[in-house]
mmCIF file of C-alpha atoms in Angstrom:
data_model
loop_
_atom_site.group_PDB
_atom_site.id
_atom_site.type_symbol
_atom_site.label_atom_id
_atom_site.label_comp_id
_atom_site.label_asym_id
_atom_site.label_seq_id
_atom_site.Cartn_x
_atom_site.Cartn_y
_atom_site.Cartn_z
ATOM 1 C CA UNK A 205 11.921 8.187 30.839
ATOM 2 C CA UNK A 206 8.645 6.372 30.816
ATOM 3 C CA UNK A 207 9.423 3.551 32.708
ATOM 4 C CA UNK A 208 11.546 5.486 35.266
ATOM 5 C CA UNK A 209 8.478 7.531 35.570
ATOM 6 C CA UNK A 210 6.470 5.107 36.075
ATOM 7 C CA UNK A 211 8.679 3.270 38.717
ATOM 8 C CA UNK A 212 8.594 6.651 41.098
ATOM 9 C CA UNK A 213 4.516 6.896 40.297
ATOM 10 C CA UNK A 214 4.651 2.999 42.015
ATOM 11 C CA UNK A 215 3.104 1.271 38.760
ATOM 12 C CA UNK A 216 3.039 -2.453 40.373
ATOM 13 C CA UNK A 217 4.536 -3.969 37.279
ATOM 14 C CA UNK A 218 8.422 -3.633 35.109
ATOM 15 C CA UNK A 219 7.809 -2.140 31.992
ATOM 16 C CA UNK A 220 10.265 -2.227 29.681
ATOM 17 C CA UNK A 221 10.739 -0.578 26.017
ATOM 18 C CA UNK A 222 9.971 -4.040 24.406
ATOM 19 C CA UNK A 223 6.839 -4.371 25.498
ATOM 20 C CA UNK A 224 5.955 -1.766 22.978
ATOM 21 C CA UNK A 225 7.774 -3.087 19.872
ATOM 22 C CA UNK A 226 4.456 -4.866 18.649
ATOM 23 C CA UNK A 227 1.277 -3.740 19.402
ATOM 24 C CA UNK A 228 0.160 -4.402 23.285
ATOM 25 C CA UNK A 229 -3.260 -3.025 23.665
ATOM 26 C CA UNK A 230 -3.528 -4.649 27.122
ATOM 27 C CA UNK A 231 -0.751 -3.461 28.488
ATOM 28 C CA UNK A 232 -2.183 0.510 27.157
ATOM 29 C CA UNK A 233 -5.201 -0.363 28.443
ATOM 30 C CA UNK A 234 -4.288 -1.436 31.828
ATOM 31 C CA UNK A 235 -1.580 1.677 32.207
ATOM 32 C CA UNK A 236 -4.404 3.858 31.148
ATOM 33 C CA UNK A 237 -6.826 2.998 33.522
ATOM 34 C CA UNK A 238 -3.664 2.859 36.284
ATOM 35 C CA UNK A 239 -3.377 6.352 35.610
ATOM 36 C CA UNK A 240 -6.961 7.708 35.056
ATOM 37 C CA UNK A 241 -7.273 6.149 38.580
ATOM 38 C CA UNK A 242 -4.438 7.530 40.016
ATOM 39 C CA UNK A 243 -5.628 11.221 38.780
ATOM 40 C CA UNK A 244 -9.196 10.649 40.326
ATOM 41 C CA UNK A 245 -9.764 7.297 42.104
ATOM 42 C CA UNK A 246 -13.647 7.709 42.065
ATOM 43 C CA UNK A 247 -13.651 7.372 38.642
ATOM 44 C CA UNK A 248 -16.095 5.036 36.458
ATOM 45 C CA UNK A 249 -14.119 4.008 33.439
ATOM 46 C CA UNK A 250 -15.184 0.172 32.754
ATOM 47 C CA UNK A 251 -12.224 -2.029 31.796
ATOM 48 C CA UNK A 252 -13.924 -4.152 28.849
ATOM 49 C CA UNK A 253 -11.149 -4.264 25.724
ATOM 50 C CA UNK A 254 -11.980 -7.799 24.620
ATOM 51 C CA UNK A 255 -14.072 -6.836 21.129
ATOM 52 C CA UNK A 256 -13.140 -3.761 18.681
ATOM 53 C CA UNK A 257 -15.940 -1.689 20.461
ATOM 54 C CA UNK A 258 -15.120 -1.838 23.772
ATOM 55 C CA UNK A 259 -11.856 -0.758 22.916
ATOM 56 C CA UNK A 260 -12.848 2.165 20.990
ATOM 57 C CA UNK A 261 -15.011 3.084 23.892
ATOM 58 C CA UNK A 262 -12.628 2.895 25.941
ATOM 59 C CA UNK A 263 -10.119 4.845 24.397
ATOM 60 C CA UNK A 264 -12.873 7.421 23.335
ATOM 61 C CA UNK A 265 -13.728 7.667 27.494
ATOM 62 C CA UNK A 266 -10.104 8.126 28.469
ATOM 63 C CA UNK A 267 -9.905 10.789 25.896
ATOM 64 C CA UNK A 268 -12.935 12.849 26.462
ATOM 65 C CA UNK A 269 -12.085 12.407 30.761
ATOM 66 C CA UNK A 270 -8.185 13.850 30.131
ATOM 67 C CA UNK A 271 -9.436 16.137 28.310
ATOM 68 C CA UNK A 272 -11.994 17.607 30.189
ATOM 69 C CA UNK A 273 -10.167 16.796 33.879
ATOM 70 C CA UNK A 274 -6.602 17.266 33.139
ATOM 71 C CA UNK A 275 -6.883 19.609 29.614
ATOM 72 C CA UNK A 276 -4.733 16.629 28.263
ATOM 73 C CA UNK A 277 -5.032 16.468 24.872
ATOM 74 C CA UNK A 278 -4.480 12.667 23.836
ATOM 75 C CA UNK A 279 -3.992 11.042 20.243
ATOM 76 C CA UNK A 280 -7.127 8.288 19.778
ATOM 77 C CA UNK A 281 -5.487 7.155 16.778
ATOM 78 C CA UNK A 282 -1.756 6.659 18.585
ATOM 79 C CA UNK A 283 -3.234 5.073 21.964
ATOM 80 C CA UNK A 284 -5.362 2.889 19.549
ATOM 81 C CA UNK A 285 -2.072 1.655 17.758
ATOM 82 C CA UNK A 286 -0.712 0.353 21.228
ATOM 83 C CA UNK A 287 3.228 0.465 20.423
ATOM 84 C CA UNK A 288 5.651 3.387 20.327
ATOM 85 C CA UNK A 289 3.536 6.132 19.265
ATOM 86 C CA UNK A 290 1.086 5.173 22.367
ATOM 87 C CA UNK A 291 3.928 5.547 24.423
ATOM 88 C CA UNK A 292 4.552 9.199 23.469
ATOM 89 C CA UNK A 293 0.529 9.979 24.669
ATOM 90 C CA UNK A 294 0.880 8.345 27.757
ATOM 91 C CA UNK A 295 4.253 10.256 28.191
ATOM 92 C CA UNK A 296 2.067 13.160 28.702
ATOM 93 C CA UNK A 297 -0.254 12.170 31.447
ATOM 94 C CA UNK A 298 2.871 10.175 33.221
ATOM 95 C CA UNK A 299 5.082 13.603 33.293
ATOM 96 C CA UNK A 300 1.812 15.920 34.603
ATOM 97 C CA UNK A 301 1.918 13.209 37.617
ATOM 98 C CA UNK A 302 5.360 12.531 37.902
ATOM 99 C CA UNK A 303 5.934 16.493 37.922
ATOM 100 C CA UNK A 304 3.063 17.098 40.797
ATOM 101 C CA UNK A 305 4.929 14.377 43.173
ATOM 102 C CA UNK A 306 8.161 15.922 42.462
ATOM 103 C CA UNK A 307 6.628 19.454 43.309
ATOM 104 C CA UNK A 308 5.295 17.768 46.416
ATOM 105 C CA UNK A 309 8.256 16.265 46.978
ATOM 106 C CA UNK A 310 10.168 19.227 47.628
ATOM 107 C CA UNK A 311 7.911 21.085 49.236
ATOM 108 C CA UNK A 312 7.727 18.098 52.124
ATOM 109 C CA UNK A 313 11.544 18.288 51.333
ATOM 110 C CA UNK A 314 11.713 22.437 51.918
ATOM 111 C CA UNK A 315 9.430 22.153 55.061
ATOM 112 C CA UNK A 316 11.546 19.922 56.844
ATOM 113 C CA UNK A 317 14.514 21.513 56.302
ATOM 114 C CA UNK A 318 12.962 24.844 57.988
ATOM 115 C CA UNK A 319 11.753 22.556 60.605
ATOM 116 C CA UNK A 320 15.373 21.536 61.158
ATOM 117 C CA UNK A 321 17.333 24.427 60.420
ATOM 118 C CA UNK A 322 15.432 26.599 63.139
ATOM 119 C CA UNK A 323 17.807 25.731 65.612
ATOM 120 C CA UNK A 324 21.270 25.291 63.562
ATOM 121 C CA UNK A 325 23.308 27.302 61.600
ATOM 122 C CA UNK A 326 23.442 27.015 57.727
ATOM 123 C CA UNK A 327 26.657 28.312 56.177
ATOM 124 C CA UNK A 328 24.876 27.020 52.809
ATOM 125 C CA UNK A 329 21.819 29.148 53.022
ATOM 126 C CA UNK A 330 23.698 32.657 53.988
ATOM 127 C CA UNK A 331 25.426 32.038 50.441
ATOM 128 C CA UNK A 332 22.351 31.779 48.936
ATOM 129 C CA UNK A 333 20.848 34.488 50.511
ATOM 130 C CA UNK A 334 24.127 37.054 49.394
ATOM 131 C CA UNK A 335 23.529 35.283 45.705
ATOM 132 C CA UNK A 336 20.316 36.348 45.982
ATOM 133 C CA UNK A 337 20.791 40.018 47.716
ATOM 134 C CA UNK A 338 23.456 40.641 45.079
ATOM 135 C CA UNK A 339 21.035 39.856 41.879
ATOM 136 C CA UNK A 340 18.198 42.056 43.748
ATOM 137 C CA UNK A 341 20.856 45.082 44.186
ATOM 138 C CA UNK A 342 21.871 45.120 40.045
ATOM 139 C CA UNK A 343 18.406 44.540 39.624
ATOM 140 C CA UNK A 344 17.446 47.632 41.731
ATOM 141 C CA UNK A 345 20.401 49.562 39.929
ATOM 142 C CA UNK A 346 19.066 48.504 36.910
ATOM 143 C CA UNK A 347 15.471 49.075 37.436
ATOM 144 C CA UNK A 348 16.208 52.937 38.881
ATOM 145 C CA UNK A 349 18.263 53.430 35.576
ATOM 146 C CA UNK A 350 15.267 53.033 33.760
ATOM 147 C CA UNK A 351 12.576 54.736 35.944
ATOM 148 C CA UNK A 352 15.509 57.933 35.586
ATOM 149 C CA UNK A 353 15.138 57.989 31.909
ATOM 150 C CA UNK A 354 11.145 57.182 32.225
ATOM 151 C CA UNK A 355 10.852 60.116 34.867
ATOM 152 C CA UNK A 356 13.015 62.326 31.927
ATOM 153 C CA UNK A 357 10.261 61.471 29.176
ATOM 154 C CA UNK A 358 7.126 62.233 31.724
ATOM 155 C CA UNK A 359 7.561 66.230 30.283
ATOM 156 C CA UNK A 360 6.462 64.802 27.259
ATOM 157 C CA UNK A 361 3.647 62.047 28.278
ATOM 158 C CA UNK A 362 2.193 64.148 30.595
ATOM 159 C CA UNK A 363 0.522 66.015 27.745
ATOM 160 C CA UNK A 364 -0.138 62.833 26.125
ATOM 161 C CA UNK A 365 -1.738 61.105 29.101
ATOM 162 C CA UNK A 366 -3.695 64.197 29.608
ATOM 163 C CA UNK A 367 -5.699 64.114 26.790
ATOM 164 C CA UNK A 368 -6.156 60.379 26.198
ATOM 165 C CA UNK A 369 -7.386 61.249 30.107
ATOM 166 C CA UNK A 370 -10.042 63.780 29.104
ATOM 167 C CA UNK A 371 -11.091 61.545 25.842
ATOM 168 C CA UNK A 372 -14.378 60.752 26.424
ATOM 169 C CA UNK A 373 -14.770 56.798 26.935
ATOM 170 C CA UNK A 374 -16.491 55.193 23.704
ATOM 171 C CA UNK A 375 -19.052 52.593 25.234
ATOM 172 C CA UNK A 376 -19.642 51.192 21.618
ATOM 173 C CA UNK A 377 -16.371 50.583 21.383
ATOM 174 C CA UNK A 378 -16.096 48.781 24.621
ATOM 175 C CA UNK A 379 -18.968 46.740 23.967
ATOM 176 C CA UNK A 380 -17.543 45.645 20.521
ATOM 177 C CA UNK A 381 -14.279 44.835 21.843
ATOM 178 C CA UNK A 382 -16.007 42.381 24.870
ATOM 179 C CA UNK A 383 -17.671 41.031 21.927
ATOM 180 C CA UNK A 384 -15.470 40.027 19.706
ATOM 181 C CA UNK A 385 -13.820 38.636 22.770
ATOM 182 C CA UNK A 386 -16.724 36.312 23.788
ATOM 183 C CA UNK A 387 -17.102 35.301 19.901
ATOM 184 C CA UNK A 388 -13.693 34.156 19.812
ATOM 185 C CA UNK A 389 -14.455 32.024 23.028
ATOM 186 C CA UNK A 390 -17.244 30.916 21.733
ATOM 187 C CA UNK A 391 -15.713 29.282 18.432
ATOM 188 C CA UNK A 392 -12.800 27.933 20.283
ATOM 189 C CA UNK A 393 -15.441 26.108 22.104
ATOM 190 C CA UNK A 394 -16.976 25.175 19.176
ATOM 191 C CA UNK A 395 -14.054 23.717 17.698
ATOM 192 C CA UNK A 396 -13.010 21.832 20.526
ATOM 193 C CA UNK A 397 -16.775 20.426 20.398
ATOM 194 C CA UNK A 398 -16.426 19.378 16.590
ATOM 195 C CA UNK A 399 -13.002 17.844 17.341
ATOM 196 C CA UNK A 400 -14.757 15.563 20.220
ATOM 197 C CA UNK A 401 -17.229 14.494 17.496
ATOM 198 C CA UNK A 402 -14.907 13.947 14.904
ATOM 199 C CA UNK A 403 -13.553 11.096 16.613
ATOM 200 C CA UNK A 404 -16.687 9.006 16.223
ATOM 201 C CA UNK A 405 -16.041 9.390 12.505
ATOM 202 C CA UNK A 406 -12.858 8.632 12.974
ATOM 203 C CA UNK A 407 -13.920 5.685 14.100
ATOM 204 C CA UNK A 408 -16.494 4.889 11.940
ATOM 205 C CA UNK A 409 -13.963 5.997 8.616
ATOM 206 C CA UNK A 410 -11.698 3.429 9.703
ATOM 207 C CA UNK A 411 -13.920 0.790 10.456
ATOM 208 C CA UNK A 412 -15.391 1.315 6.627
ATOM 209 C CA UNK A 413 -11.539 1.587 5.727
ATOM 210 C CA UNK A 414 -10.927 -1.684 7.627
ATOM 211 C CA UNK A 415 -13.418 -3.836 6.128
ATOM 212 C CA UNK A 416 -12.522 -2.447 2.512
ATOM 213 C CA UNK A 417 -9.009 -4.072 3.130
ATOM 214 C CA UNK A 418 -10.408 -6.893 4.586
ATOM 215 C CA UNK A 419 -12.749 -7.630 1.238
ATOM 216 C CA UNK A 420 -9.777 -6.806 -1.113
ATOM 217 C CA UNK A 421 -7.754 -9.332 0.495
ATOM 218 C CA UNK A 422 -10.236 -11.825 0.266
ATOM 219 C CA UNK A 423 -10.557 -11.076 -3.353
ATOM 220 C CA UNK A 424 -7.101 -11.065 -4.044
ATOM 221 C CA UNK A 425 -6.311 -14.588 -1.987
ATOM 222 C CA UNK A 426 -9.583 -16.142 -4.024
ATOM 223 C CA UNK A 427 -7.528 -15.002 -7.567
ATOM 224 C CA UNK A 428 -3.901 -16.217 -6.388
ATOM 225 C CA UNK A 429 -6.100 -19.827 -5.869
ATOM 226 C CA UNK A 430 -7.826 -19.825 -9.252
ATOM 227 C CA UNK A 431 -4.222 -18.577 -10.715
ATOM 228 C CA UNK A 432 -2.627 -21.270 -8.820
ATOM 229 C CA UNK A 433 -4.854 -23.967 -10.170
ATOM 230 C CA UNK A 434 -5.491 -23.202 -13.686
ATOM 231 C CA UNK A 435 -2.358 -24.364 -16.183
ATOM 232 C CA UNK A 436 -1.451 -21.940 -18.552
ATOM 233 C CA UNK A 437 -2.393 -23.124 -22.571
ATOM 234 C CA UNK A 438 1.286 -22.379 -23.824
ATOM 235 C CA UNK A 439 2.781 -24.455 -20.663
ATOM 236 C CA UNK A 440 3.229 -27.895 -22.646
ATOM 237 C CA UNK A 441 4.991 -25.698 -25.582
ATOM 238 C CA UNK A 442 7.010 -24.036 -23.130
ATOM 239 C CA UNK A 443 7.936 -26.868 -21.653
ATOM 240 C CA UNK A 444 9.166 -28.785 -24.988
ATOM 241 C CA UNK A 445 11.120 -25.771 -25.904
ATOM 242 C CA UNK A 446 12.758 -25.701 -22.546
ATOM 243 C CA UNK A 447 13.999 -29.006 -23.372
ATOM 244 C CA UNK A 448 14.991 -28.325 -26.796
ATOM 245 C CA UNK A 449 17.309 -25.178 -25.311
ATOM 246 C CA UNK A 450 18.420 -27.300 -22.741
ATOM 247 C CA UNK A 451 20.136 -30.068 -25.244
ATOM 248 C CA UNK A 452 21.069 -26.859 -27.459
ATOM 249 C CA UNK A 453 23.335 -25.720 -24.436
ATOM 250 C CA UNK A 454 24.937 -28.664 -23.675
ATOM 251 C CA UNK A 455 25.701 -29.530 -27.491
ATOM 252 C CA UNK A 456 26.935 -25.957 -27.543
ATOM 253 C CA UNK A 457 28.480 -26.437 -24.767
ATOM 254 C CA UNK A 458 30.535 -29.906 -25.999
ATOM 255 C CA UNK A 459 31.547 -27.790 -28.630
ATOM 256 C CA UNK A 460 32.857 -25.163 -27.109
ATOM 257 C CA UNK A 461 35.195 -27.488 -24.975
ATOM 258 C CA UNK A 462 36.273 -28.763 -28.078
ATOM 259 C CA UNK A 463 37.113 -26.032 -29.891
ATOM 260 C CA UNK A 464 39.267 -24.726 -26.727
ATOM 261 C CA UNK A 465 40.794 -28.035 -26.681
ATOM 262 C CA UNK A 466 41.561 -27.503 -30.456
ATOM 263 C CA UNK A 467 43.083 -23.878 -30.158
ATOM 264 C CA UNK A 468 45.391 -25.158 -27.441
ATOM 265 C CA UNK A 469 47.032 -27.861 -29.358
ATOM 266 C CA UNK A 470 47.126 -25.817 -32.730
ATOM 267 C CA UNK A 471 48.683 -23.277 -29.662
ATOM 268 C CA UNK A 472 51.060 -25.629 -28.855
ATOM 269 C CA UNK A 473 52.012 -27.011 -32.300
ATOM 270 C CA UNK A 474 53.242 -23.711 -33.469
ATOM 271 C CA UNK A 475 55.013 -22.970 -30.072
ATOM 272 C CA UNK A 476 56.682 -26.555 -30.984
ATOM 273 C CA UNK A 477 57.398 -25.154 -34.528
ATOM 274 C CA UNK A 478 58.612 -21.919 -33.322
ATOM 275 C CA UNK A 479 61.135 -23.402 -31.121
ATOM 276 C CA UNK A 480 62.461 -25.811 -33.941
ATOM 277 C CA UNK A 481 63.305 -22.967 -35.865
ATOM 278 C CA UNK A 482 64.901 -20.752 -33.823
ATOM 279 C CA UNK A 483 66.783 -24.379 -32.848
ATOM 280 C CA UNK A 484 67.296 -24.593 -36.805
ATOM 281 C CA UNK A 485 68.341 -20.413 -37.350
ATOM 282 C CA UNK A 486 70.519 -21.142 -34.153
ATOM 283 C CA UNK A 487 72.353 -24.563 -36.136
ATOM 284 C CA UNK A 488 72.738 -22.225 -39.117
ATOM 285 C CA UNK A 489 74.158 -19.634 -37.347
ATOM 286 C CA UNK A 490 76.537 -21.879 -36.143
ATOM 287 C CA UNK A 491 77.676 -23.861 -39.117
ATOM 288 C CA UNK A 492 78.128 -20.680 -41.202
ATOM 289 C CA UNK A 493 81.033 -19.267 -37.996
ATOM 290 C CA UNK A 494 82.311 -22.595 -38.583
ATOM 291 C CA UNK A 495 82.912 -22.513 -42.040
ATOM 292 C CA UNK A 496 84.285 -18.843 -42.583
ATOM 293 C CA UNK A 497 86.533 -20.524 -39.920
ATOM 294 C CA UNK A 498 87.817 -23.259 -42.641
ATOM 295 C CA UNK A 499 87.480 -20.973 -45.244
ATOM 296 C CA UNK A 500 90.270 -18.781 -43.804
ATOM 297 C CA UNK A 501 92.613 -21.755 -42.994
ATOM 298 C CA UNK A 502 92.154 -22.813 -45.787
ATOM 299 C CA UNK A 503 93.235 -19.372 -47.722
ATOM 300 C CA UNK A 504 95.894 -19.263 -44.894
ATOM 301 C CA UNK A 505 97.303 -22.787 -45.762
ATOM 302 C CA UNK A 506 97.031 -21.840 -49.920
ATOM 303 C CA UNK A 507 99.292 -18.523 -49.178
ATOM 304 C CA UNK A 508 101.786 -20.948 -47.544
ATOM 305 C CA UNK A 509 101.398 -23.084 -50.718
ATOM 306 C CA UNK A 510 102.127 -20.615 -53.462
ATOM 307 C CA UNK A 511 105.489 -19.394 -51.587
ATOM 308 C CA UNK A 512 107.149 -23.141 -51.869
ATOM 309 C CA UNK A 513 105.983 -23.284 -55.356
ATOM 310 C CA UNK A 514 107.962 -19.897 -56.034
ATOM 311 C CA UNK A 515 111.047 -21.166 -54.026
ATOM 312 C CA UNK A 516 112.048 -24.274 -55.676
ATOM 313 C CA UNK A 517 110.426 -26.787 -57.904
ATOM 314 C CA UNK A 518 112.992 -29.433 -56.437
ATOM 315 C CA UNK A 519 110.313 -31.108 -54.461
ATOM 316 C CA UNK A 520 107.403 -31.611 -57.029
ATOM 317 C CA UNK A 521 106.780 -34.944 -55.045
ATOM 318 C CA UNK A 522 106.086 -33.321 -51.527
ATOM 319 C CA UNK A 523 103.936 -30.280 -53.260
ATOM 320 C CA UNK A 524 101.867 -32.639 -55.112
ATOM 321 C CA UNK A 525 101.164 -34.801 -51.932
ATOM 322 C CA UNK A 526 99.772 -30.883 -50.184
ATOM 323 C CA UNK A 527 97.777 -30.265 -53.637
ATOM 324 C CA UNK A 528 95.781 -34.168 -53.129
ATOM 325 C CA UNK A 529 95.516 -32.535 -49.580
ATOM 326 C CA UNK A 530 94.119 -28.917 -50.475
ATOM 327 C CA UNK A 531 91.655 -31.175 -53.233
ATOM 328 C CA UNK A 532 90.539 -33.184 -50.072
ATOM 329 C CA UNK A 533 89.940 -30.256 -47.829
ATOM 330 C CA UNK A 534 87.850 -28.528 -50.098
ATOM 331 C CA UNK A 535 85.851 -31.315 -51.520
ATOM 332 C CA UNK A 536 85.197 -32.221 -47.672
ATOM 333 C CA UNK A 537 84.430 -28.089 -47.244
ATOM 334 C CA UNK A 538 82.130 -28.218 -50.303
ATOM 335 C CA UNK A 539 80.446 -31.698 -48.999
ATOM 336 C CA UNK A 540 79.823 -29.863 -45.505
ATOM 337 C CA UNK A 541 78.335 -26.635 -47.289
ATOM 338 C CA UNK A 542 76.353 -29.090 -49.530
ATOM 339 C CA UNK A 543 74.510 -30.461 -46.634
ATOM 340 C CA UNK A 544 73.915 -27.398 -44.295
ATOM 341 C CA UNK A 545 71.788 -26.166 -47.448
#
């Protein structure tokens, strides 16, 4: 809004929001003065900002001629800053102008178009005018409403307005009244007098304020040098400790990698182990179905045995030749049980 503004007052230069993100007391200063002139040309501001003072002054004469001229009241401390809180200050003085032009602007605007329309018919303007006679007759409805119900009370004010009538008027009263009036003038003059003062101790309280900062940063940049340059007395102890609990961590360190190292092959001998003896349970498992296998020919082939004996003895030689047999099988089946244990 400020820079549009600015554009339709004809400032000579672009002015953009950036200008403002970092102080720019030129660029206030020079808008100022743009505009003080542009309110009253024959003014006698001078245009010195180059040292602190002449920019207070400055600033202090644009206040006190706003002020007093335009009854503009304008932040010292703000304008002083000269970023985006000046831009809010010299919002105000841009918007009185900017709203006068428009004003004139449409009043040049109004008076031509009564200059033209005097000999041509405006459809437009008979709409406005039957807006405007409708909103005059509820008004007038309205209004005559009221004065009915007024005009129904007057029974009762008449008495009223009587007497207060034939009160006798009270010229202490009156002259108290102006009074207190004119002292309530009076110290709102007075005030705005003490605030127009109060800006030279503004001034002068932030001057003092200034320099204060000014000598504790000097003080505090001459202890950061004498910090800077003397050594501490515990530094060379520090410093061999450091290196002891440096060669502490990487011992510790060697260590540790062992020790992990360690735990993973004791991990993976007992993995190793594990799997040998389930491989072991497994072989055991397997033998032991093998030999309740034999164990049941065998008591198979020992029933077929005893039968022959029982049906003849004739052939002693052939059943002796199947008893070497059933000796063999189970010294072999004994032998094989022998070493699965």
């Amino acid at each position: 809004d400020f820079t549009e503004m600015m554009r339709a007052l004809g400032y000579p230069r672009l002015i953009s929001m950036e200008n403002f993100h970092t102080p720019n007391f030129s660029l206030v200063s020079e808008v100022l003065l743009w505009l003080v002139r542009r309110y009253e040309p024959q003014t006698d501001i001078p245009p010195d900002v180059e040292t602190e003072q002449d920019r207070v002054f400055f600033i202090k004469a644009v206040a006190q001629f706003m002020a007093t001229k335009a009854h503009i009241k304008l932040n010292t401390k703000k304008l002083y800053q000269a970023d985006g809180y000046a831009v809010k200050e010299l919002l105000k003085v841009t918007s009185v102008l900017y709203g006068a032009m428009s004003t004139k602007g449409v009043e040049q605007a109004e008076l031509s178009e009564e200059d033209s329309s005097k000999f041509k018919f405006d459809l437009g303007s008979k709409i406005t005018d039957l807006k405007a006679a409708r909103q005059l007759a509820s008004e007038i409805t309205s209004r005559g409403a009221s004065l009915y119900d007024l005009l129904g009370k007057e029974v009762e004010l008449r008495e009223a307005r009587a007497e207060s009538i034939a009160r006798p008027l009270e010229i202490n009263e009156a002259e108290k009244a102006v009074k207190i009036a004119i002292d309530s003038v009076l110290e709102q003059v007075q005030k705005t007098k003490d605030m127009l003062n109060n800006v030279a101790l503004d001034e002068a309280s932030l001057e003092a304020k200034i320099e204060k900062r000014k000598v504790e940063l000097e003080r505090s940049q001459k202890r950061l040098e004498t910090l800077q340059s003397v050594r501490p007395a515990f530094m060379d102890e520090y410093e061999k400790v450091e290196e002891q609990l440096q060669k502490q961590y990487s011992s510790y360190l060697e260590k540790f990698r062992n020790l992990t190292y360690l735990e993973q092959l004791l991990d993976n001998d007992r993995q190793t182990e594990q799997e040998m003896l389930e491989e072991a349970a497994n072989l055991m498992r397997l033998m032991q179905s093998r030999l309740k296998e034999e164990e049941q020919n065998l008591l198979e082939s020992g029933g077929s045995d005893d039968s022959e004996v029982e049906a003849g003895e004739e052939e002693g030689s052939g059943s002796e030749e199947e008893r070497a047999q059933g000796g063999k099988q189970r010294g072999a089946t004994a032998a094989l049980l022998k070493g699965t244990a």
